[in-house]
Tab-separated table of C-alpha atoms and ligand atoms in Angstrom:
chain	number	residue	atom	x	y	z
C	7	UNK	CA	-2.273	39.243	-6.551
C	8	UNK	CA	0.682	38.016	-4.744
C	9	UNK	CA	-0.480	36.021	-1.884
C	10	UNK	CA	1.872	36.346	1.630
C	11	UNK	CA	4.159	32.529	2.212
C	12	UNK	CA	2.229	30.140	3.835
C	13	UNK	CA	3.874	29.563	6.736
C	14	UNK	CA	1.222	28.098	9.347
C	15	UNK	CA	1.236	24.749	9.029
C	16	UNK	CA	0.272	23.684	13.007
C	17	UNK	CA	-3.082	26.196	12.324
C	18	UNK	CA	-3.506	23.440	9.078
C	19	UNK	CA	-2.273	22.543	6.293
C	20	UNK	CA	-3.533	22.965	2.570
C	21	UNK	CA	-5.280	19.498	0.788
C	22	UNK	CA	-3.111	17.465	-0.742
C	23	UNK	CA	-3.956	16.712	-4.232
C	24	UNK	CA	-3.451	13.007	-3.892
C	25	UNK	CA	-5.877	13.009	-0.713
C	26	UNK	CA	-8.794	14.731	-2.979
C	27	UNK	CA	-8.044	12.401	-5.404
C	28	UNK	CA	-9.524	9.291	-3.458
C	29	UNK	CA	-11.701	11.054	-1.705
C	30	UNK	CA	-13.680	12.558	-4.793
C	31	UNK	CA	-15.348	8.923	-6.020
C	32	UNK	CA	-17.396	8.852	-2.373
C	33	UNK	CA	-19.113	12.198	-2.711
C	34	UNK	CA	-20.856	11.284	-6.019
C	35	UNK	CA	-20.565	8.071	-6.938
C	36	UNK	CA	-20.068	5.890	-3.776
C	37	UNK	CA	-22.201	8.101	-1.531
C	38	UNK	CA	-24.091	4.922	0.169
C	39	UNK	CA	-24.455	5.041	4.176
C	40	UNK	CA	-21.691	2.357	5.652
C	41	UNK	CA	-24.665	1.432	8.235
C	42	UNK	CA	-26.705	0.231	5.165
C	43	UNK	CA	-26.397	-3.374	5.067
C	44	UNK	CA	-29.170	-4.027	2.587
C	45	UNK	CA	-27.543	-2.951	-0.226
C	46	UNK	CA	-24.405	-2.496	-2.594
C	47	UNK	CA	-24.494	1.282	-2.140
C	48	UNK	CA	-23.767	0.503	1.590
C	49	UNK	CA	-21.320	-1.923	1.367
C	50	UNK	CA	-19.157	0.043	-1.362
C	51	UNK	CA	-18.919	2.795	1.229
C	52	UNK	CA	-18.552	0.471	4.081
C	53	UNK	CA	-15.659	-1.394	2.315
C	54	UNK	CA	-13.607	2.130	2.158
C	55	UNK	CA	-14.157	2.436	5.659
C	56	UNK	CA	-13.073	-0.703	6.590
C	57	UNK	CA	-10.056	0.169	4.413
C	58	UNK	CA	-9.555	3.282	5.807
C	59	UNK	CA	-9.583	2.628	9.516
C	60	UNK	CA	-7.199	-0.504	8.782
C	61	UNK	CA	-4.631	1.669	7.134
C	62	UNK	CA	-4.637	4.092	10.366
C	63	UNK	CA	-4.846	1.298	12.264
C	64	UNK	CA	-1.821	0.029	10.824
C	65	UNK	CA	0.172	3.511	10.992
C	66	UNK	CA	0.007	3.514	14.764
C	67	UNK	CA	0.584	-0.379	15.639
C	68	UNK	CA	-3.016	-0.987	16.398
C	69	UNK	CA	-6.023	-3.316	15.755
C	70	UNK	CA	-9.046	-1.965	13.334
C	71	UNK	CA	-11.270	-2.093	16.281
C	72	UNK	CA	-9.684	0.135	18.012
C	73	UNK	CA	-10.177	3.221	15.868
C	74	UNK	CA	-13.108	5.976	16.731
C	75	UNK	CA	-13.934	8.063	14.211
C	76	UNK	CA	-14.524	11.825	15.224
C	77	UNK	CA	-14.957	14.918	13.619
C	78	UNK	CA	-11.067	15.931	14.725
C	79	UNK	CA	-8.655	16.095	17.490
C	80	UNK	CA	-11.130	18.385	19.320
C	81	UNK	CA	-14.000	15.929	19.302
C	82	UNK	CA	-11.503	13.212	20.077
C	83	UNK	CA	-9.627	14.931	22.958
C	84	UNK	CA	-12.954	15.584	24.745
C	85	UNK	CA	-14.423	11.951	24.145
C	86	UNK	CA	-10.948	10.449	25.384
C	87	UNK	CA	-10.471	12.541	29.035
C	88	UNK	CA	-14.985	13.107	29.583
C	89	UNK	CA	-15.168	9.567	28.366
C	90	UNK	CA	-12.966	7.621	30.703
C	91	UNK	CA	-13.686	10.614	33.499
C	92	UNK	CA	-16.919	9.246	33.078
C	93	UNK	CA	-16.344	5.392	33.188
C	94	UNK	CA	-13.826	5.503	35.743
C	95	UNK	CA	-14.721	7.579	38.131
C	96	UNK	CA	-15.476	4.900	40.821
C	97	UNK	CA	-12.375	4.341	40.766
C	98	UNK	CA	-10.815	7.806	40.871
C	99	UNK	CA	-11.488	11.297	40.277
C	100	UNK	CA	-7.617	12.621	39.620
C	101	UNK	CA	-6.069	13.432	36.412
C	102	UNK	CA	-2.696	14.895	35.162
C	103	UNK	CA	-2.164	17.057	32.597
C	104	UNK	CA	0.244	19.936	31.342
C	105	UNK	CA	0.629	23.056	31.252
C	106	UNK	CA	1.378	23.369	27.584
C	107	UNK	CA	-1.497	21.175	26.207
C	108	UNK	CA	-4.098	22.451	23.909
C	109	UNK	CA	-7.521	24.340	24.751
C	110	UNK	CA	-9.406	21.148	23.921
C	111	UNK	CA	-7.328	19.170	26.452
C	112	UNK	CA	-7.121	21.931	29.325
C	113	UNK	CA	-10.650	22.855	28.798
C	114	UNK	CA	-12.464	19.522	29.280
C	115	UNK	CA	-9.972	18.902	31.929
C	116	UNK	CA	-11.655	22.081	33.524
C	117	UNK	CA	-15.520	21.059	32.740
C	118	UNK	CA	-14.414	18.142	35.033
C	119	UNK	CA	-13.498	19.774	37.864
C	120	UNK	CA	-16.747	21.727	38.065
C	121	UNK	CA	-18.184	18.082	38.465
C	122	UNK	CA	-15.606	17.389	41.503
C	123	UNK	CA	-12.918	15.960	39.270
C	124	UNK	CA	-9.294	16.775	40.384
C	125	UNK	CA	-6.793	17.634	37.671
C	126	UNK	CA	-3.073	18.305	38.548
C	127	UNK	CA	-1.890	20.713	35.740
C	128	UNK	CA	1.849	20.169	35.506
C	129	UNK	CA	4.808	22.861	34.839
C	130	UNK	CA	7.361	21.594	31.865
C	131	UNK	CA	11.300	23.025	32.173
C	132	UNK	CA	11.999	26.018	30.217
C	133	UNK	CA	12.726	23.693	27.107
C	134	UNK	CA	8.909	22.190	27.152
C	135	UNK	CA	9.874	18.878	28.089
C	136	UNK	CA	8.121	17.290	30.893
C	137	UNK	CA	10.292	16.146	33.774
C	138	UNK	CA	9.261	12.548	34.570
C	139	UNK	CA	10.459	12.818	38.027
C	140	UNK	CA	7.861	16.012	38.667
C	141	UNK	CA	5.008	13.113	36.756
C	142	UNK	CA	5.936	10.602	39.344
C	143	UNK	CA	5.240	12.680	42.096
C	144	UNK	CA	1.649	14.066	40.973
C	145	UNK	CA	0.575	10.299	40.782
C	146	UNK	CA	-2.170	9.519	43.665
C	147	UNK	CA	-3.834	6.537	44.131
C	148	UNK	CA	-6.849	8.050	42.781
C	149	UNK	CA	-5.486	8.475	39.396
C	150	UNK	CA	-7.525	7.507	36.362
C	151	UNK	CA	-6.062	9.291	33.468
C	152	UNK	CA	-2.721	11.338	32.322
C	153	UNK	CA	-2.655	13.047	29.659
C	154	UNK	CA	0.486	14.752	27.875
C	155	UNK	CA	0.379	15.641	23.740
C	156	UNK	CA	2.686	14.204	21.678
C	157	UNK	CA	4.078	17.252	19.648
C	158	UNK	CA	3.179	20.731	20.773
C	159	UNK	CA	1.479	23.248	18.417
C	160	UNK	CA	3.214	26.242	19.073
C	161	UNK	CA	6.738	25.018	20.324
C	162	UNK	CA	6.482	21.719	18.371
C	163	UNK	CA	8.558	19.668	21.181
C	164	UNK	CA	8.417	16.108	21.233
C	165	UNK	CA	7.401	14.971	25.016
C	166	UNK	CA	8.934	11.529	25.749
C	167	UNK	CA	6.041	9.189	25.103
C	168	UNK	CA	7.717	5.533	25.160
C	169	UNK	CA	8.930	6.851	29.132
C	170	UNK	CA	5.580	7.968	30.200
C	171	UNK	CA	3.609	5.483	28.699
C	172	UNK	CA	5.960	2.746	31.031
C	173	UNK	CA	5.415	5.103	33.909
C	174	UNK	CA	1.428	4.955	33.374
C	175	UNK	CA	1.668	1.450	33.176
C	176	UNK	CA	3.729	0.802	36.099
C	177	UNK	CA	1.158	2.676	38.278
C	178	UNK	CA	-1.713	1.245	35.901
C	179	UNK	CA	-3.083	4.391	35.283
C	180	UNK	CA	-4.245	4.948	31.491
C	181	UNK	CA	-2.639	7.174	28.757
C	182	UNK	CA	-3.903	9.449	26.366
C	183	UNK	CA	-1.937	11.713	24.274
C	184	UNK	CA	-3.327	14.306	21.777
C	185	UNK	CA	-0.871	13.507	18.496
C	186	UNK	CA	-2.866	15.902	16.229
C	187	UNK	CA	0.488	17.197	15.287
C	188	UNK	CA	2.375	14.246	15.416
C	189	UNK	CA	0.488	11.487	13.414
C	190	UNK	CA	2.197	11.748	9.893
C	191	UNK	CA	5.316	13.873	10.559
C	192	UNK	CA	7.468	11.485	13.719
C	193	UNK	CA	6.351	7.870	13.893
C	194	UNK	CA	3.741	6.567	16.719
C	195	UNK	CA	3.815	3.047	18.094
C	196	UNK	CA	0.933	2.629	20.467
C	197	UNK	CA	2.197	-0.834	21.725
C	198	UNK	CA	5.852	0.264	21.637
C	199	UNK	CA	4.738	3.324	23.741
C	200	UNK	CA	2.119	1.812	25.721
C	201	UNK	CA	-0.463	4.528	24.838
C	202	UNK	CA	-4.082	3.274	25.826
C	203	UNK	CA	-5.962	6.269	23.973
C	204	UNK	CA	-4.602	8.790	21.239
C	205	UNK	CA	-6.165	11.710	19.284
C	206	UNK	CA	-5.950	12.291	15.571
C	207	UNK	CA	-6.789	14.553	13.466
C	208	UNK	CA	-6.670	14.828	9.297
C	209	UNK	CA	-5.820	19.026	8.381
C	210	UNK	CA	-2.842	19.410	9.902
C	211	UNK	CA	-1.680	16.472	7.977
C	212	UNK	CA	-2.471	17.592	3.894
C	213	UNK	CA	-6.023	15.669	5.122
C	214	UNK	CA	-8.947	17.597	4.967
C	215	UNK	CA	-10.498	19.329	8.479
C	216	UNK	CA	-13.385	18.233	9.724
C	217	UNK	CA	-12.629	14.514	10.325
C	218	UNK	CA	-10.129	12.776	13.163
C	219	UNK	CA	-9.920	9.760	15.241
C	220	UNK	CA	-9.837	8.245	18.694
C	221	UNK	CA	-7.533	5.131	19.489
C	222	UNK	CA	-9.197	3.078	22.228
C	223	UNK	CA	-6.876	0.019	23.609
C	224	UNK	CA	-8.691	-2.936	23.519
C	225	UNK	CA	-6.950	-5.268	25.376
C	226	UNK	CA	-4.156	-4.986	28.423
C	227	UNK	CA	-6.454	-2.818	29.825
C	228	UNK	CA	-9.682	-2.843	28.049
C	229	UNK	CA	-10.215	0.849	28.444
C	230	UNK	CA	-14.022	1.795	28.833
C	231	UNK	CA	-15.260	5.086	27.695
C	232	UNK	CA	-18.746	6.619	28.267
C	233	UNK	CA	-19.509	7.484	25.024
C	234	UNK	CA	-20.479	11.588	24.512
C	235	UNK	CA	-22.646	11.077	21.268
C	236	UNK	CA	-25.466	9.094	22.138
C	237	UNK	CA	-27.843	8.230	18.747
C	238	UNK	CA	-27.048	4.905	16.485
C	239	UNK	CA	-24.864	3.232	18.219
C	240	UNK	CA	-22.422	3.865	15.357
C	241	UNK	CA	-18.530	2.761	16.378
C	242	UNK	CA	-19.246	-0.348	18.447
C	243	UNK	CA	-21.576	2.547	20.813
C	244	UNK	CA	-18.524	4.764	21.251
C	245	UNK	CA	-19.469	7.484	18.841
C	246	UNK	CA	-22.932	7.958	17.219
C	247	UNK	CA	-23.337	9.875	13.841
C	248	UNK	CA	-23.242	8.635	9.984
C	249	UNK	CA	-19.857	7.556	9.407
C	250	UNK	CA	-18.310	10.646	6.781
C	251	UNK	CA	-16.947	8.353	4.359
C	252	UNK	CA	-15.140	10.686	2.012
C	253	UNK	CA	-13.381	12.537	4.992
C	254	UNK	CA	-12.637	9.351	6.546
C	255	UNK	CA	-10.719	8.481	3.256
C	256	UNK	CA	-9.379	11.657	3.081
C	257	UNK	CA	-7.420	11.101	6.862
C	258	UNK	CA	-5.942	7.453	6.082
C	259	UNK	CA	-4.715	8.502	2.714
C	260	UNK	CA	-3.104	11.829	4.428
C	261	UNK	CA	-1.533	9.581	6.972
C	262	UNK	CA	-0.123	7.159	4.745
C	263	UNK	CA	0.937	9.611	2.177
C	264	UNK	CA	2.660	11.469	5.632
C	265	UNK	CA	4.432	7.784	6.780
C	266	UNK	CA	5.391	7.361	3.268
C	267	UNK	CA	7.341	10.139	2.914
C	268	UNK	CA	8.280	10.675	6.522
C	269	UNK	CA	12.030	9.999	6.460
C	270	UNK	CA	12.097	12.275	3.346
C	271	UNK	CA	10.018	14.936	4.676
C	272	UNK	CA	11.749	15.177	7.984
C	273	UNK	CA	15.465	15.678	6.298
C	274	UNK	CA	14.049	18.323	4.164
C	275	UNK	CA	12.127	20.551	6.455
C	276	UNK	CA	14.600	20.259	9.262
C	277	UNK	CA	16.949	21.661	6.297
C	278	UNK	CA	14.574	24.179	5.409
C	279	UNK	CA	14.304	25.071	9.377
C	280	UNK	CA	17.739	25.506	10.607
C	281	UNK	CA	18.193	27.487	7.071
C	282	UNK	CA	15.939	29.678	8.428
C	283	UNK	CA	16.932	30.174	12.077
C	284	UNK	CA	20.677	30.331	10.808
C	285	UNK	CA	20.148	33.279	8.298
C	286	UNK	CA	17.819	34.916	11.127
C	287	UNK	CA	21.132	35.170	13.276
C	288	UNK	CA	22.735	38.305	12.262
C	289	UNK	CA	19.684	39.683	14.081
C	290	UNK	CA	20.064	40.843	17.684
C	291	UNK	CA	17.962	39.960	20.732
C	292	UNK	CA	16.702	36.375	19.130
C	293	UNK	CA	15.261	33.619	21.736
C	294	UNK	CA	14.413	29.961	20.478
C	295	UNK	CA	11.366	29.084	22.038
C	296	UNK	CA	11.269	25.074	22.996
C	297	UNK	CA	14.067	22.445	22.692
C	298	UNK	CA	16.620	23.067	19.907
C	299	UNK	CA	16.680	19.323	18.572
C	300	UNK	CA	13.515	17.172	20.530
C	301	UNK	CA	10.907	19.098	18.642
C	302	UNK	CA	8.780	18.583	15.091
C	303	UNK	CA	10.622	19.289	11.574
C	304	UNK	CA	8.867	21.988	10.401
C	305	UNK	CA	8.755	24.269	13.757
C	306	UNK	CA	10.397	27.464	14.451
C	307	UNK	CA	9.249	29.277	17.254
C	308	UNK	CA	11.183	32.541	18.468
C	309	UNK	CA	10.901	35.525	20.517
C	310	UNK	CA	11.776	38.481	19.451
C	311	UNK	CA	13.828	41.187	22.125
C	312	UNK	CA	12.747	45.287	21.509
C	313	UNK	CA	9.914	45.534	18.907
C	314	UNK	CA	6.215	45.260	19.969
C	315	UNK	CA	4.418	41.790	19.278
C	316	UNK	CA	1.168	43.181	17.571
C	317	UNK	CA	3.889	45.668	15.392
C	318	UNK	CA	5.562	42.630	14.184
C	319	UNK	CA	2.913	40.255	12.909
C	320	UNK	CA	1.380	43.372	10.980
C	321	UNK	CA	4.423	43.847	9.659
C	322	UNK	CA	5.371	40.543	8.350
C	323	UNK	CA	1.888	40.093	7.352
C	324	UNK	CA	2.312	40.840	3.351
C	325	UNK	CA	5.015	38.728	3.554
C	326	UNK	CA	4.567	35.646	5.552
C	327	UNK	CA	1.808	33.936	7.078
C	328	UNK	CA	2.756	32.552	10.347
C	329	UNK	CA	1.262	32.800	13.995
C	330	UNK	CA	2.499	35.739	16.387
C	331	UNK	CA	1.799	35.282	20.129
C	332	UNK	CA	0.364	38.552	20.193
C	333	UNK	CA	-2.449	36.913	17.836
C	334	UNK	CA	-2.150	32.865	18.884
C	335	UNK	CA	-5.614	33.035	20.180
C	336	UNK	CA	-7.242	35.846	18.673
C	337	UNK	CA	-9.919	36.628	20.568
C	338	UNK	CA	-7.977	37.470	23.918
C	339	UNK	CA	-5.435	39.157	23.703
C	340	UNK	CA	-3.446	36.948	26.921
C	341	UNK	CA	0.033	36.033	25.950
C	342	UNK	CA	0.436	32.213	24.770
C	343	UNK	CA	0.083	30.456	27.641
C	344	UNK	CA	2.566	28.223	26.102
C	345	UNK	CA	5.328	30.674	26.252
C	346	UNK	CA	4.829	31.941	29.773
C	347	UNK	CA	4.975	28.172	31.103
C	348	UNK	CA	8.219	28.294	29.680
C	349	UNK	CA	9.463	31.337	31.827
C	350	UNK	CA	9.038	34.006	29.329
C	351	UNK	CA	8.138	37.520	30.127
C	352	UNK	CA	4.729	38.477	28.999
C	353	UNK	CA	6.598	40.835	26.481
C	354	UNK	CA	8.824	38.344	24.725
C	355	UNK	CA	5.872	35.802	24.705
C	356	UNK	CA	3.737	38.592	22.977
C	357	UNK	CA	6.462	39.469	20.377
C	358	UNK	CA	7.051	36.049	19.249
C	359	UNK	CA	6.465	34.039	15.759
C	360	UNK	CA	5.572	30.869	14.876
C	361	UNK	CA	6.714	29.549	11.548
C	362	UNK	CA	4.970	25.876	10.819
C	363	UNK	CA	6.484	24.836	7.454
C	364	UNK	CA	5.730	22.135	5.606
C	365	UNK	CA	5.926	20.122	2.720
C	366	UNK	CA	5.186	22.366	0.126
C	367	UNK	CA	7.389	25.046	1.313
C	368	UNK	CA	10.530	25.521	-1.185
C	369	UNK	CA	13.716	26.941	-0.166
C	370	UNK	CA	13.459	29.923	-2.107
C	371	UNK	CA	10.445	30.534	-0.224
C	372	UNK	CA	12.460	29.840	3.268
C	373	UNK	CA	15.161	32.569	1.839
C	374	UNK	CA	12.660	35.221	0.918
C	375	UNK	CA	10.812	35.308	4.038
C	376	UNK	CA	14.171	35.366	5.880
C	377	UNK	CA	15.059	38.241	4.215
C	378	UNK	CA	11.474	39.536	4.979
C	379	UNK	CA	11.669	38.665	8.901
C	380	UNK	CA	15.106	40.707	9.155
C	381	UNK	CA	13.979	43.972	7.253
C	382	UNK	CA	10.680	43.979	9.373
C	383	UNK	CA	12.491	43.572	12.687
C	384	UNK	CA	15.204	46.153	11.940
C	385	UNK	CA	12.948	48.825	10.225
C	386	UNK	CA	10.537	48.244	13.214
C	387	UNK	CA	13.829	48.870	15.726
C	388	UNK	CA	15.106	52.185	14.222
C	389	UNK	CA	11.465	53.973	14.208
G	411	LIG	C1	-5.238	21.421	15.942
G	411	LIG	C2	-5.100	20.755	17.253
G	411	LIG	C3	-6.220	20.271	17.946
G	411	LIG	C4	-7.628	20.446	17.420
G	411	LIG	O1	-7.835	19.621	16.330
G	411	LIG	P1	-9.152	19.779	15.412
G	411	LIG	O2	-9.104	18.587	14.537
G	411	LIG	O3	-8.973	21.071	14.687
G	411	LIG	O4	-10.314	19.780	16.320
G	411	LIG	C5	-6.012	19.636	19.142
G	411	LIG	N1	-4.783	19.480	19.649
G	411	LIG	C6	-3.683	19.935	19.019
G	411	LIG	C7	-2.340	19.722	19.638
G	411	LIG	C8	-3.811	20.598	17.813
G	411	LIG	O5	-2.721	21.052	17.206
């Protein structure tokens, strides 16, 4: 059976045969605990975790020590904003956030103010950027924590990390940033960037899902975190649970294998991209959604003017699978809340597409389901 294009790489991405590869010898053969130090079984899986966290260590400009594992970006998100909520919150109760962030940022954000925490939830321009000037200005003296993602998941925009980072520091207030779809595809630089806490995660990066990582700064600040897993005292106390060796090999070979190829990668899928919004134009009624250059390679994201949202992604379904706002988060059936920051209508935010490609996506691939995306549209228009 011909299966639809795969199309959805921000939902995740498939395994990369290389990642299975080395992470195959620790289900079977190296399957020791890391926390057994009696014995060679132990240290044989402790010495590919030691590996492993140095390699991601090394992809983001920071020390081994540094690196919590966690079962994803989820986990990581909610242990980086409770955590130093938690830790910190003799010092303040404010955070800042945005309005575009992901569920497991805005929704741990609003845990914490049902414990008295205050969380400024700021409004991006209609490209997704933030404006810096509107982040200066939500800054109290009570402020413990900002948070602002690194690459968005719907619109794919980069937000201008190095800038904020200097602003947090200025007003010593720590940094975390959720780069679950950034690690891998634009390069991170925690020093460069001054970012005291950042969230990982393996699937949307050829890794496999299930296994992530939290970047805690050690050292100018030390930032303390209240951990959320109490049990072992597995990562230094900041994250209890048997260490998952063959997942954790699974993320540092995805994010080398994604810095390795990363200049590479980036020329060909913003090819592949533009190819696609270019042969889209002859189309009517098209909206980009997000900034046309500041965003990641592989993301299209449009709205569509006079067809019905729910119509659309039905229709493009035997072809293509991508993400329509009128199914982003399936359950309700709210329009992204992504789109409407951005000023769109409730109607163009419904009848919009997401197209995550990525690096198994072929050009003949990008032409058919251009060709796909225009019949659907226009046959949907003349009913
Ligand atoms: C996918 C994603 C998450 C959740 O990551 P999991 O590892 O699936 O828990 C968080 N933030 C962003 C921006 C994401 O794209």
């Amino acid at each position: 059976m011909h299966r639809p294009i795969y199309l959805d790489c921000h939902a995740t991405t498939p395994l990369d045969e290389r990642v299975l590869a080395a992470m195959l010898p620790y289900f079977t053969q190296h399957f020791g605990n890391p926390a057994s130090v009696a014995h060679q079984y132990g240290w044989e899986a402790e010495a590919a975790v030691q590996l492993s966290r140095q390699v991601l260590a090394d992809a983001i400009h920071a020390a081994p020590e540094e690196i919590v594992f966690t079962s994803g970006a989820t986990e990581a998100n909610n242990l980086a904003i409770k955590g130093v909520a938690e830790a910190y919150f003799s010092k303040g109760r404010h955070l800042i956030t945005l309005q575009t962030e992901h569920s497991a940022i805005l929704d741990p954000c609003r845990y914490l103010q049902t414990l008295g925490f205050e969380v400024t939830i700021l409004p991006v321009q209609p490209d997704g950027l933030l404006d810096l000037d509107i982040l200066e200005k939500a800054i109290r003296p009570d402020t413990i924590l900002i948070s602002v993602m690194a690459a968005n998941n719907e619109i794919g925009v980069l937000q201008p990390l190095a800038e904020i980072g200097a602003i947090c520091h200025h007003h010593q207030i720590l940094f975390h940033t959720d780069a679950a779809q950034a690690i891998g595809k634009i390069p991170l630089d925690v020093q460069a960037m001054q970012i005291d806490l950042m969230s990982l995660t393996a699937h949307k990066v050829y890794g496999p899902k299930g296994i992530g990582a939290l970047y805690v700064r050690r050292c100018d600040p030390r930032v303390q975190l209240a951990p959320q897993l109490h049990g072992g005292g597995h990562e230094r106390g900041r994250r209890s649970g048997t260490l998952y060796t063959p997942q954790i090999v699974g993320l540092a070979t995805a994010v080398q294998l994604g810095l390795d190829e990363l200049e590479s990668e980036t020329l060909r899928q913003v090819e592949l991209r533009d190819r696609l919004w270019h042969k889209l134009q002859p189309l009517t009624g098209l909206h980009l959604n997000g900034h046309p250059s500041q965003r990641l390679p592989g993301n299209l994201n449009i709205s569509v003017e006079q067809v019905d949202g729910q119509a659309l992604a039905l229709g493009l379904q035997p072809i293509a699978a991508v993400s329509a706002g009128s199914a982003c988060t399936s359950a309700k059936l709210e329009p992204s809340h992504v789109l409407t920051a951005l000023g769109r209508s409730p109607e163009l935010a419904h009848a919009s597409l997401r197209f995550g490609l990525g690096r198994f996506n072929t050009l003949a691939e990008i032409d058919r389901v251009a060709e796909g995306v225009i019949e659907t549209i226009q046959a949907l228009r003349s009913r």
